[in-house]
CSV table of C-alpha atoms and ligand atoms in Angstrom, one decimal:
chain,number,residue,atom,x,y,z
M,1,MET,CA,18.2,14.6,6.5
M,2,ALA,CA,17.0,15.4,10.0
M,3,ASP,CA,14.0,13.7,11.6
M,4,LEU,CA,10.5,14.7,10.6
M,5,ALA,CA,8.7,17.1,12.9
M,6,VAL,CA,4.9,16.9,12.8
M,7,VAL,CA,2.9,20.0,13.7
M,8,VAL,CA,-0.7,20.2,14.6
M,9,ALA,CA,-3.0,22.9,16.0
M,10,GLU,CA,-4.8,21.0,18.7
M,11,ARG,CA,-4.3,18.0,21.1
M,12,MET,CA,-7.1,16.0,19.5
M,13,GLU,CA,-5.2,16.0,16.2
M,14,ALA,CA,-2.0,15.1,18.0
M,15,GLY,CA,-3.7,12.1,19.4
M,16,ALA,CA,-4.8,10.9,16.0
M,17,ILE,CA,-1.4,11.3,14.4
M,18,GLY,CA,0.4,9.6,17.3
M,19,GLY,CA,4.1,9.8,18.2
M,20,ASN,CA,6.0,13.0,18.9
M,21,VAL,CA,4.0,16.0,17.8
M,22,PHE,CA,4.4,19.8,18.2
M,23,THR,CA,1.1,21.4,19.1
M,24,VAL,CA,0.6,25.0,18.2
M,25,THR,CA,-2.5,27.1,18.9
M,26,SER,CA,-4.4,28.4,15.9
M,27,SER,CA,-4.4,32.1,16.9
M,28,ARG,CA,-1.6,33.8,15.0
M,29,GLY,CA,-1.2,36.9,17.2
M,30,ARG,CA,-0.5,35.0,20.4
M,31,ALA,CA,3.1,33.8,19.6
M,32,PRO,CA,2.2,30.4,20.9
M,33,ASP,CA,4.5,28.4,23.1
M,34,GLY,CA,4.2,25.4,20.7
M,35,LEU,CA,5.6,27.4,17.8
M,36,ARG,CA,8.5,28.7,19.9
M,37,ARG,CA,9.3,25.2,21.1
M,38,LEU,CA,9.2,24.0,17.5
M,39,ARG,CA,11.7,26.6,16.3
M,40,VAL,CA,14.1,25.7,19.1
M,41,ALA,CA,13.7,22.0,18.5
M,42,LEU,CA,14.0,21.9,14.7
M,43,ALA,CA,17.4,21.1,13.2
M,44,PRO,CA,18.3,23.3,10.3
M,45,GLY,CA,16.4,22.3,7.2
M,46,ALA,CA,14.5,19.6,9.0
M,47,PRO,CA,11.3,18.4,7.2
M,48,VAL,CA,8.1,19.5,8.8
M,49,ALA,CA,4.6,18.1,8.2
M,50,LEU,CA,1.6,20.3,9.0
M,51,CYS,CA,-1.3,18.0,9.9
M,52,GLY,CA,-4.8,18.3,11.3
M,53,THR,CA,-8.3,18.9,10.3
M,54,ALA,CA,-9.8,21.1,7.6
M,55,ARG,CA,-13.1,22.3,6.2
M,56,GLY,CA,-13.8,21.1,2.7
M,57,LEU,CA,-14.4,24.0,0.2
M,58,ASP,CA,-14.6,21.7,-2.8
M,59,PRO,CA,-18.2,20.4,-2.7
M,60,THR,CA,-17.1,17.0,-3.9
M,61,LEU,CA,-14.9,16.4,-0.8
M,62,ARG,CA,-16.3,14.0,1.8
M,63,THR,CA,-15.7,13.8,5.5
M,64,GLY,CA,-12.6,11.7,6.3
M,65,GLU,CA,-11.0,12.4,2.9
M,66,LEU,CA,-7.5,13.6,3.1
M,67,VAL,CA,-6.3,16.7,1.5
M,68,VAL,CA,-2.6,17.0,0.6
M,69,ALA,CA,-1.8,20.7,0.1
M,70,THR,CA,-0.1,21.7,-3.2
M,71,GLU,CA,0.2,25.2,-1.8
M,72,LEU,CA,-0.7,27.0,1.4
M,73,ARG,CA,-2.5,30.3,0.9
M,74,THR,CA,-3.2,33.1,3.3
M,75,THR,CA,-6.0,35.7,3.3
M,76,ASP,CA,-3.5,38.6,3.8
M,77,GLY,CA,-2.3,38.6,0.2
M,78,SER,CA,1.1,37.2,0.9
M,79,ALA,CA,2.6,34.8,-1.6
M,80,PRO,CA,1.4,31.2,-1.2
M,81,ARG,CA,3.9,28.5,-0.1
M,82,VAL,CA,4.2,25.9,-2.8
M,83,LEU,CA,4.6,22.3,-1.6
M,84,PRO,CA,5.9,20.6,-4.7
M,85,ALA,CA,6.1,17.0,-3.3
M,86,ALA,CA,2.3,16.9,-2.7
M,87,PRO,CA,1.6,14.4,-5.6
M,88,LEU,CA,4.3,12.0,-4.3
M,89,VAL,CA,2.9,12.2,-0.7
M,90,ALA,CA,-0.6,11.7,-2.1
M,91,ASP,CA,0.4,8.7,-4.1
M,92,ASP,CA,2.0,7.2,-1.0
M,93,LEU,CA,-1.2,7.7,1.0
M,94,HIS,CA,-3.2,6.2,-1.9
M,95,ARG,CA,-1.1,3.1,-1.7
M,96,LEU,CA,-2.2,2.8,2.0
M,97,GLY,CA,-5.7,2.7,0.7
M,98,LEU,CA,-6.6,6.2,1.9
M,99,ASP,CA,-8.9,8.6,0.0
M,100,VAL,CA,-6.7,11.5,-1.0
M,101,ARG,CA,-7.1,14.7,-2.9
M,102,CYS,CA,-4.4,17.2,-3.8
M,103,GLY,CA,-5.0,21.0,-4.0
M,104,PRO,CA,-4.4,24.4,-2.5
M,105,VAL,CA,-5.4,24.9,1.2
M,106,ILE,CA,-6.1,28.3,2.6
M,107,SER,CA,-5.7,29.4,6.2
M,108,SER,CA,-7.3,32.1,8.3
M,109,ALA,CA,-7.6,32.5,12.0
M,110,THR,CA,-11.4,32.7,11.9
M,111,ALA,CA,-13.7,30.4,10.0
M,112,PRO,CA,-14.8,31.8,6.7
M,113,SER,CA,-18.5,32.7,6.2
M,114,ALA,CA,-20.3,30.8,3.5
M,115,ARG,CA,-19.7,33.7,1.1
M,116,GLU,CA,-15.9,33.8,1.9
M,117,GLY,CA,-15.7,30.0,1.5
M,118,ALA,CA,-17.3,30.2,-1.9
M,119,ALA,CA,-14.9,32.9,-2.9
M,120,PHE,CA,-11.9,30.8,-1.7
M,121,ALA,CA,-13.2,27.9,-3.6
M,122,ALA,CA,-13.8,30.0,-6.8
M,123,ALA,CA,-10.1,30.9,-6.5
M,124,GLY,CA,-9.1,27.2,-6.5
M,125,ALA,CA,-8.7,26.4,-2.8
M,126,ILE,CA,-10.1,23.0,-2.0
M,127,ALA,CA,-9.9,23.2,1.8
M,128,TRP,CA,-9.6,25.7,4.7
M,129,ASP,CA,-7.7,25.3,8.0
M,130,THR,CA,-6.8,27.6,10.8
M,131,GLU,CA,-3.0,27.5,10.8
M,132,SER,CA,-1.0,25.7,8.1
M,133,ALA,CA,-0.1,28.8,6.0
M,134,TRP,CA,1.0,30.9,8.9
M,135,VAL,CA,3.1,28.1,10.5
M,136,ALA,CA,4.6,27.7,7.0
M,137,GLN,CA,5.5,31.4,7.0
M,138,GLU,CA,7.5,30.8,10.2
M,139,LEU,CA,9.5,28.0,8.6
M,140,PRO,CA,10.8,29.4,5.3
M,141,ASP,CA,13.9,27.2,5.2
M,142,HIS,CA,12.3,23.9,6.0
M,143,PRO,CA,10.8,21.4,3.4
M,144,LEU,CA,7.1,21.2,4.2
M,145,ALA,CA,4.2,18.8,3.6
M,146,ALA,CA,0.7,19.4,4.7
M,147,VAL,CA,-2.0,16.8,5.1
M,148,ARG,CA,-5.4,17.6,6.4
M,149,THR,CA,-8.5,15.5,7.1
M,150,VAL,CA,-11.8,16.9,6.1
M,151,VAL,CA,-14.1,17.1,9.1
M,152,GLU,CA,-16.6,19.6,7.7
M,153,THR,CA,-18.2,19.9,4.3
M,154,GLY,CA,-21.2,22.1,5.1
M,155,ARG,CA,-23.5,19.1,4.9
M,156,ASN,CA,-24.3,19.1,8.7
M,157,GLU,CA,-22.0,16.3,9.7
M,158,THR,CA,-22.7,14.8,13.1
M,159,ILE,CA,-20.0,15.0,15.8
M,160,GLN,CA,-19.5,11.3,15.5
M,161,ALA,CA,-18.8,11.6,11.8
M,162,GLN,CA,-16.4,14.4,12.5
M,163,LEU,CA,-14.6,12.3,15.1
M,164,ARG,CA,-14.4,9.4,12.7
M,165,ALA,CA,-12.9,11.8,10.1
M,166,VAL,CA,-10.2,12.8,12.5
M,167,GLY,CA,-9.3,9.1,12.6
M,168,SER,CA,-8.2,9.3,9.0
M,169,LEU,CA,-5.0,11.0,10.3
M,170,LEU,CA,-4.1,7.7,12.0
M,171,GLY,CA,-2.4,6.4,8.9
M,172,VAL,CA,-0.6,9.5,7.7
M,173,ARG,CA,2.6,9.5,9.8
M,174,SER,CA,4.3,6.6,8.0
M,175,SER,CA,3.8,8.3,4.6
M,176,LEU,CA,5.1,11.6,6.0
M,177,GLU,CA,8.2,9.8,7.4
M,178,ARG,CA,8.8,8.3,4.0
M,179,TRP,CA,8.6,11.7,2.4
M,180,ALA,CA,10.9,13.1,5.1
M,181,ARG,CA,13.5,10.5,4.3
M,182,ALA,CA,13.2,11.1,0.6
M,183,VAL,CA,13.2,14.9,0.5
M,184,GLY,CA,16.4,16.7,-0.3
M,185,PRO,CA,18.9,17.1,-3.1
M,186,HIS,CA,19.6,14.1,-5.5
M,187,HIS,CA,22.4,13.4,-7.8
M,188,VAL,CA,21.0,11.6,-10.9
M,189,LEU,CA,23.3,9.6,-13.1
M,190,ARG,CA,21.5,9.2,-16.4
M,191,ALA,CA,22.7,6.1,-18.3
M,192,GLY,CA,23.6,6.4,-22.0
M,193,PRO,CA,22.6,4.7,-24.2
M,194,ARG,CA,19.1,4.3,-22.9
M,195,SER,CA,15.5,4.3,-24.2
M,196,PHE,CA,14.6,3.6,-27.9
M,197,CYS,CA,16.8,1.3,-30.0
M,198,ALA,CA,16.8,1.3,-33.8
M,199,GLY,CA,14.4,-1.6,-34.0
M,200,VAL,CA,11.8,0.2,-31.8
M,201,GLU,CA,12.2,3.5,-33.6
M,202,ARG,CA,11.7,1.7,-36.9
M,203,ALA,CA,8.6,-0.2,-35.7
M,204,ILE,CA,6.9,3.0,-34.4
M,205,GLU,CA,7.8,4.8,-37.6
M,206,ILE,CA,6.3,2.0,-39.7
M,207,VAL,CA,2.9,2.4,-37.9
M,208,GLU,CA,3.0,6.2,-38.1
M,209,ARG,CA,3.9,6.2,-41.8
M,210,ALA,CA,1.2,3.6,-42.5
M,211,LEU,CA,-1.4,5.8,-40.8
M,212,GLU,CA,-0.3,8.8,-42.9
M,213,ARG,CA,-0.1,6.8,-46.1
M,214,PHE,CA,-3.1,4.5,-45.9
M,215,GLY,CA,-5.3,6.4,-43.3
M,216,ARG,CA,-7.0,5.3,-40.1
M,217,PRO,CA,-7.3,2.7,-38.8
M,218,VAL,CA,-4.1,0.7,-39.1
M,219,TYR,CA,-4.3,-2.7,-37.3
M,220,VAL,CA,-1.3,-3.9,-35.4
M,221,ARG,CA,-1.0,-7.6,-34.4
M,222,ARG,CA,0.1,-7.6,-30.7
M,223,GLN,CA,1.8,-4.7,-29.0
M,224,ILE,CA,4.0,-3.1,-31.6
M,225,VAL,CA,6.7,-2.8,-28.9
M,226,HIS,CA,6.4,-3.7,-25.3
M,227,ASN,CA,5.5,-0.3,-23.8
M,228,ALA,CA,2.1,0.9,-22.7
M,229,HIS,CA,2.9,4.5,-23.4
M,230,VAL,CA,3.9,3.8,-27.0
M,231,VAL,CA,0.8,1.7,-27.6
M,232,ALA,CA,-1.5,4.3,-26.1
M,233,ASP,CA,0.1,7.0,-28.2
M,234,LEU,CA,-0.3,5.0,-31.4
M,235,GLN,CA,-3.9,4.2,-30.4
M,236,ALA,CA,-4.6,7.9,-30.1
M,237,LYS,CA,-3.3,8.3,-33.6
M,238,GLY,CA,-5.5,5.7,-35.1
M,239,ALA,CA,-3.8,2.3,-34.6
M,240,ILE,CA,-6.0,-0.7,-33.4
M,241,PHE,CA,-4.1,-3.4,-31.6
M,242,VAL,CA,-5.4,-7.0,-32.0
M,243,ALA,CA,-4.2,-10.3,-30.7
M,244,GLU,CA,-4.6,-12.3,-33.9
M,245,LEU,CA,-5.0,-11.7,-37.6
M,246,ASP,CA,-8.6,-13.1,-37.7
M,247,GLN,CA,-9.6,-9.9,-35.8
M,248,VAL,CA,-8.4,-7.8,-38.7
M,249,PRO,CA,-11.3,-6.9,-41.1
M,250,ASP,CA,-11.0,-7.5,-44.9
M,251,ARG,CA,-8.9,-5.1,-47.0
M,252,ALA,CA,-7.3,-3.5,-43.9
M,253,THR,CA,-3.7,-2.5,-43.4
M,254,VAL,CA,-2.0,-4.6,-40.7
M,255,VAL,CA,1.4,-4.3,-39.1
M,256,LEU,CA,3.3,-7.2,-37.6
M,257,ALA,CA,5.0,-6.2,-34.4
M,258,ALA,CA,8.7,-5.8,-33.8
M,259,HIS,CA,9.1,-9.1,-31.9
M,260,GLY,CA,8.6,-11.2,-35.0
M,261,VAL,CA,6.1,-13.9,-35.9
M,262,SER,CA,6.1,-17.6,-36.6
M,263,PRO,CA,5.8,-19.0,-40.2
M,264,ALA,CA,2.3,-20.0,-39.3
M,265,VAL,CA,1.3,-16.3,-38.8
M,266,ARG,CA,3.0,-15.4,-42.1
M,267,ALA,CA,1.1,-18.2,-43.8
M,268,GLU,CA,-2.2,-16.9,-42.3
M,269,ALA,CA,-1.4,-13.5,-43.6
M,270,ALA,CA,-0.5,-14.9,-47.1
M,271,ASP,CA,-3.9,-16.6,-47.1
M,272,ARG,CA,-5.5,-13.1,-47.0
M,273,PRO,CA,-4.2,-11.4,-50.1
M,274,ASP,CA,-6.7,-8.6,-49.5
M,275,LEU,CA,-4.7,-7.4,-46.5
M,276,MET,CA,-1.9,-4.9,-46.8
M,277,VAL,CA,0.6,-6.6,-44.4
M,278,ILE,CA,3.6,-4.6,-43.3
M,279,ASP,CA,6.3,-6.4,-41.3
M,280,ALA,CA,7.8,-4.4,-38.5
M,281,THR,CA,9.9,-7.4,-37.2
M,282,CYS,CA,13.2,-6.0,-36.0
M,283,PRO,CA,15.9,-7.0,-38.5
M,284,LEU,CA,17.9,-8.5,-35.6
M,285,VAL,CA,15.0,-10.7,-34.6
M,286,ALA,CA,14.6,-11.7,-38.3
M,287,LYS,CA,18.3,-12.6,-38.3
M,288,VAL,CA,17.7,-15.2,-35.5
M,289,HIS,CA,14.8,-16.7,-37.5
M,290,HIS,CA,17.2,-16.9,-40.5
M,291,GLU,CA,19.8,-18.7,-38.3
M,292,ALA,CA,17.2,-21.1,-37.1
M,293,ARG,CA,16.2,-22.0,-40.6
M,294,ARG,CA,19.8,-22.4,-41.6
M,295,TYR,CA,20.6,-24.8,-38.7
M,296,LEU,CA,17.4,-26.8,-39.3
M,297,THR,CA,18.4,-27.2,-43.0
M,298,GLN,CA,21.8,-28.5,-41.8
M,299,GLY,CA,20.0,-31.1,-39.7
M,300,HIS,CA,20.6,-29.6,-36.3
M,301,ARG,CA,18.4,-29.7,-33.3
M,302,ILE,CA,18.2,-26.2,-31.9
M,303,VAL,CA,18.3,-25.1,-28.3
M,304,LEU,CA,16.8,-21.6,-27.9
M,305,ILE,CA,17.9,-19.7,-24.8
M,306,GLY,CA,15.0,-17.4,-23.9
M,307,HIS,CA,12.0,-16.7,-21.8
M,308,ALA,CA,8.9,-18.9,-22.2
M,309,GLY,CA,5.9,-17.1,-23.5
M,310,HIS,CA,7.8,-14.1,-24.8
M,311,GLU,CA,6.5,-13.2,-28.3
M,312,GLU,CA,9.9,-13.3,-29.8
M,313,VAL,CA,10.5,-16.8,-28.4
M,314,VAL,CA,7.1,-18.0,-29.5
M,315,GLY,CA,7.8,-16.7,-33.0
M,316,THR,CA,11.3,-18.3,-33.2
M,317,ILE,CA,10.1,-21.7,-31.9
M,318,GLY,CA,7.4,-21.5,-34.5
M,319,GLU,CA,10.1,-22.0,-37.1
M,320,ALA,CA,10.0,-25.7,-36.1
M,321,PRO,CA,8.3,-26.5,-32.9
M,322,ASP,CA,9.4,-30.1,-32.8
M,323,GLN,CA,13.0,-29.3,-33.5
M,324,ILE,CA,13.6,-26.4,-31.1
M,325,SER,CA,13.9,-26.8,-27.3
M,326,LEU,CA,13.7,-23.8,-24.9
M,327,VAL,CA,16.1,-23.4,-22.0
M,328,GLN,CA,15.7,-20.6,-19.5
M,329,THR,CA,18.4,-21.4,-16.9
M,330,PRO,CA,21.7,-23.3,-16.7
M,331,ASP,CA,19.8,-26.0,-14.7
M,332,ASP,CA,17.5,-26.6,-17.7
M,333,VAL,CA,20.4,-27.8,-19.7
M,334,ALA,CA,20.7,-31.2,-17.9
M,335,ASP,CA,17.1,-32.0,-18.7
M,336,LEU,CA,17.4,-31.4,-22.4
M,337,ASP,CA,16.4,-34.3,-24.7
M,338,VAL,CA,17.8,-33.5,-28.1
M,339,GLY,CA,18.5,-36.9,-29.7
M,340,ASP,CA,21.8,-36.8,-31.5
M,341,HIS,CA,24.3,-34.9,-29.3
M,342,GLU,CA,26.6,-34.3,-32.3
M,343,GLN,CA,24.0,-32.1,-34.1
M,344,VAL,CA,23.0,-29.4,-31.7
M,345,ALA,CA,23.0,-25.7,-32.3
M,346,TYR,CA,22.0,-22.9,-30.0
M,347,LEU,CA,20.3,-19.5,-30.5
M,348,THR,CA,19.3,-16.8,-28.1
M,349,GLN,CA,16.5,-14.4,-27.6
M,350,THR,CA,17.8,-10.9,-28.5
M,351,THR,CA,17.0,-9.2,-25.2
M,352,LEU,CA,18.6,-11.4,-22.6
M,353,ALA,CA,21.1,-10.6,-19.8
M,354,THR,CA,24.5,-11.2,-21.3
M,355,ASP,CA,26.0,-12.7,-18.0
M,356,GLU,CA,23.2,-15.1,-17.5
M,357,THR,CA,23.2,-16.2,-21.2
M,358,ALA,CA,26.9,-16.8,-21.0
M,359,GLU,CA,26.4,-19.3,-18.1
M,360,ILE,CA,23.8,-21.2,-20.1
M,361,VAL,CA,26.0,-21.3,-23.2
M,362,ALA,CA,28.8,-22.6,-21.1
M,363,ALA,CA,26.5,-25.3,-19.7
M,364,LEU,CA,25.5,-26.3,-23.2
M,365,HIS,CA,29.1,-26.5,-24.3
M,366,ARG,CA,29.8,-28.9,-21.4
M,367,ARG,CA,26.9,-31.1,-22.3
M,368,PHE,CA,27.3,-30.9,-26.1
M,369,PRO,CA,31.0,-30.5,-27.0
M,370,ARG,CA,30.2,-30.2,-30.7
M,371,LEU,CA,27.6,-27.4,-30.1
M,372,VAL,CA,27.5,-24.8,-32.7
M,373,GLY,CA,26.0,-21.3,-32.4
M,374,PRO,CA,26.0,-17.8,-33.8
M,375,SER,CA,29.3,-15.9,-34.0
M,376,GLY,CA,29.0,-13.9,-30.8
M,377,GLN,CA,25.5,-14.2,-29.3
M,378,ASP,CA,22.2,-13.1,-30.7
M,379,ILE,CA,21.8,-10.6,-27.9
M,380,CYS,CA,21.4,-7.4,-29.8
M,381,TYR,CA,23.6,-4.4,-29.8
M,382,ALA,CA,21.0,-2.2,-28.0
M,383,THR,CA,20.4,-4.8,-25.2
M,384,GLN,CA,24.1,-5.1,-24.8
M,385,ASN,CA,24.8,-1.4,-24.7
M,386,ARG,CA,22.0,-0.6,-22.2
M,387,GLN,CA,23.2,-3.4,-19.9
M,388,ASP,CA,26.9,-2.2,-20.2
M,389,ALA,CA,25.7,1.3,-19.3
M,390,VAL,CA,23.8,0.1,-16.2
M,391,ARG,CA,26.7,-2.1,-15.2
M,392,ALA,CA,29.0,0.9,-15.3
M,393,LEU,CA,26.8,3.2,-13.2
M,394,ALA,CA,25.2,0.9,-10.7
M,395,PRO,CA,28.2,0.7,-8.4
M,396,LEU,CA,28.1,4.5,-8.2
M,397,CYS,CA,24.5,4.6,-7.1
M,398,ASP,CA,22.3,4.1,-4.1
M,399,LEU,CA,19.4,3.2,-6.3
M,400,VAL,CA,18.8,2.5,-10.0
M,401,LEU,CA,15.5,3.3,-11.6
M,402,VAL,CA,14.7,1.5,-14.8
M,403,VAL,CA,11.9,3.0,-16.9
M,404,GLY,CA,9.8,0.6,-19.0
M,405,SER,CA,6.9,-1.8,-19.0
M,406,THR,CA,6.9,-4.9,-17.0
M,407,ASN,CA,6.4,-7.1,-20.1
M,408,SER,CA,9.5,-5.7,-21.7
M,409,SER,CA,12.2,-8.3,-21.5
M,410,ASN,CA,15.2,-6.0,-22.1
M,411,THR,CA,13.9,-3.6,-19.4
M,412,ALA,CA,13.5,-6.4,-16.8
M,413,ARG,CA,17.1,-7.5,-17.6
M,414,LEU,CA,18.4,-4.0,-16.8
M,415,VAL,CA,16.9,-4.3,-13.3
M,416,GLU,CA,18.6,-7.6,-12.9
M,417,VAL,CA,22.0,-6.3,-14.1
M,418,ALA,CA,21.8,-3.4,-11.6
M,419,ARG,CA,20.9,-5.8,-8.8
M,420,ARG,CA,23.7,-8.2,-9.7
M,421,GLU,CA,26.1,-5.2,-9.3
M,422,GLY,CA,24.8,-5.0,-5.7
M,423,CYS,CA,22.6,-1.9,-6.2
M,424,ARG,CA,18.9,-1.6,-5.3
M,425,ALA,CA,17.0,-1.3,-8.5
M,426,GLU,CA,13.3,-0.8,-9.4
M,427,LEU,CA,11.3,-1.0,-12.6
M,428,ILE,CA,8.9,1.8,-13.1
M,429,GLU,CA,6.4,2.4,-15.9
M,430,ASP,CA,6.8,6.2,-15.5
M,431,ALA,CA,7.1,8.9,-12.9
M,432,SER,CA,3.8,8.0,-11.3
M,433,ASP,CA,5.3,4.7,-10.2
M,434,LEU,CA,8.0,6.5,-8.1
M,435,TRP,CA,7.7,5.3,-4.5
M,436,LEU,CA,8.9,7.5,-1.7
M,437,GLU,CA,10.1,4.5,0.3
M,438,TRP,CA,12.7,3.7,-2.4
M,439,LEU,CA,14.2,7.1,-2.2
M,440,GLY,CA,14.9,7.2,1.5
M,441,GLY,CA,18.7,7.4,1.8
M,442,ALA,CA,19.2,7.4,-2.0
M,443,THR,CA,21.2,10.5,-2.7
M,444,THR,CA,22.7,9.2,-6.0
M,445,ILE,CA,20.2,7.7,-8.3
M,446,GLY,CA,21.0,5.9,-11.6
M,447,LEU,CA,18.3,6.3,-14.3
M,448,THR,CA,17.9,4.4,-17.5
M,449,ALA,CA,15.1,3.1,-19.7
M,450,GLY,CA,14.5,0.0,-21.7
M,451,ALA,CA,14.8,0.0,-25.5
M,452,SER,CA,11.0,0.3,-25.9
M,453,ALA,CA,10.5,3.2,-23.4
M,454,PRO,CA,10.3,6.8,-24.7
M,455,ASP,CA,13.0,9.1,-23.3
M,456,THR,CA,10.3,11.6,-22.4
M,457,LEU,CA,9.4,9.2,-19.5
M,458,VAL,CA,13.0,9.5,-18.2
M,459,THR,CA,12.7,13.3,-18.2
M,460,GLY,CA,9.4,12.9,-16.3
M,461,VAL,CA,11.2,10.9,-13.6
M,462,ILE,CA,13.8,13.6,-13.3
M,463,ASP,CA,11.1,16.2,-13.0
M,464,ALA,CA,9.4,14.1,-10.3
M,465,LEU,CA,12.7,13.8,-8.3
M,466,GLY,CA,12.9,17.6,-8.6
M,467,LEU,CA,9.7,17.8,-6.5
M,468,LEU,CA,11.8,16.6,-3.6
M,469,GLY,CA,14.7,19.0,-3.9
M,470,PRO,CA,17.4,20.1,-6.3
M,471,VAL,CA,18.5,17.6,-8.9
M,472,ASP,CA,22.1,17.5,-10.1
M,473,LEU,CA,22.1,15.6,-13.4
M,474,THR,CA,25.1,13.9,-15.0
M,475,GLU,CA,25.0,11.9,-18.2
M,476,HIS,CA,26.9,8.7,-17.8
M,477,ARG,CA,27.5,7.5,-21.4
M,478,THR,CA,29.4,4.3,-22.2
M,479,THR,CA,29.1,4.3,-26.0
M,480,GLU,CA,27.4,6.0,-28.9
M,481,GLU,CA,24.8,4.3,-31.1
M,482,THR,CA,24.5,5.0,-34.8
M,483,VAL,CA,22.5,1.9,-35.9
M,484,GLN,CA,19.6,2.5,-38.3
M,485,PHE,CA,17.4,0.1,-40.1
M,486,ALA,CA,15.7,0.6,-43.4
M,487,LEU,CA,11.9,0.8,-43.6
M,488,PRO,CA,9.8,-1.8,-45.5
M,489,ARG,CA,9.1,-0.8,-49.0
M,490,GLN,CA,5.4,-0.1,-48.4
M,491,VAL,CA,6.2,2.9,-46.2
M,492,ARG,CA,9.4,4.2,-47.6
U,1,SF4,FE1,15.7,-5.0,-32.3
U,1,SF4,FE2,17.3,-5.2,-30.2
U,1,SF4,FE3,15.6,-3.2,-30.3
U,1,SF4,FE4,14.7,-5.7,-29.9
U,1,SF4,S1,16.0,-4.4,-28.5
U,1,SF4,S2,13.9,-4.2,-31.3
U,1,SF4,S3,16.2,-6.8,-31.1
U,1,SF4,S4,17.3,-3.6,-31.7
């Protein structure tokens, strides 16, 4: 993509923006030299930013607030120029700490009267300027962004206040350059499998069915799965999330989250026979608990490979806190104090990175030659499949975006897998987390989602990339998943 060209109407605005700027006059009929120079200088398809001052039409705008135009309207009845990337530019400016509003901007050569301004505002325009729309008409084949600083609001601003407002333009060039580097066509490789696994689908369905069958509210101990959108959606349907069972009132229905719980939590639930307790523990997590109990019965000390503080790990260690030691890295293995080296077993958290876990298991085998463990690892099919899919596509990409919440272990591992393949990778909660600076130079983008992230969020990211230019989407599927888990009897 060619370099950004910044266009302003007046020299004062050029001074505030800084750097190389094309200055055009604001009178359309005069075929200004600046515009002619601009047309000659512009490379085909080069991104152009229209910057300068504006009058606020929305009465809630304040002087110095920036308006990022979503469309540029004229007063001559011609079709408005839509600027789809406005929300991404506005987010970038927000991150710089600037006050920003998005909305339509209308241009006319002469300042509107109070009545005209009110009519523009009634039609949805939030700001007026002298030139953006007609400069845009001259540049139909160039991607455009328009950022204006509000210098007038009709509240009798002093000259000093207006000059200070012009100063808001000081920070905008860097954002616009990030937009210019990001704008253009993108090839998206969408990983498959991605998004919900069978354990997450089951857990969500359990809460939804409990709400249908037993009515609102249904209490859920901890996040049912580690995704903020899923939690918010279930809250809207009537679920109440609590940290501990003592926050659940008598005779309520309560669901235990997919990550599993320790025997102590089960005992606490059993002590409250008035509660309807529905267990949404993923059967693959339950299998790890079962293996832990089996090894303990056989007299083994257990080494659990996992991440400290993760709810699944807390639940598994709860099977026998004095008999289970946690290791998180190969280096931790040397420090283990497990007593009898002949009686050591290992287990793993279900959502770890397969490569990293293999290194730890190898270190354990070196230290404890009679080590026993599960046949294969406990890393679940969904974690494995999502990692394999990312491993396959990352070498083809300039950037991999992983959709999911930061507290989701399997999601964080997908980022690590992509980075281990030498690809830039970022974790995003949803499309609103998309940063323009990541997209500069990224023409092929890999896209996946953790097992707890809804696929609608992936679609939202594709839509957001579409604001920057055409998106060519390819599904990059490495395997099909057919796993399903039965529901607990209370909600069948
Ligand atoms: Fe179960 Fe694996 Fe999904 Fe976790 S990621 S809920 S262990 S299927």
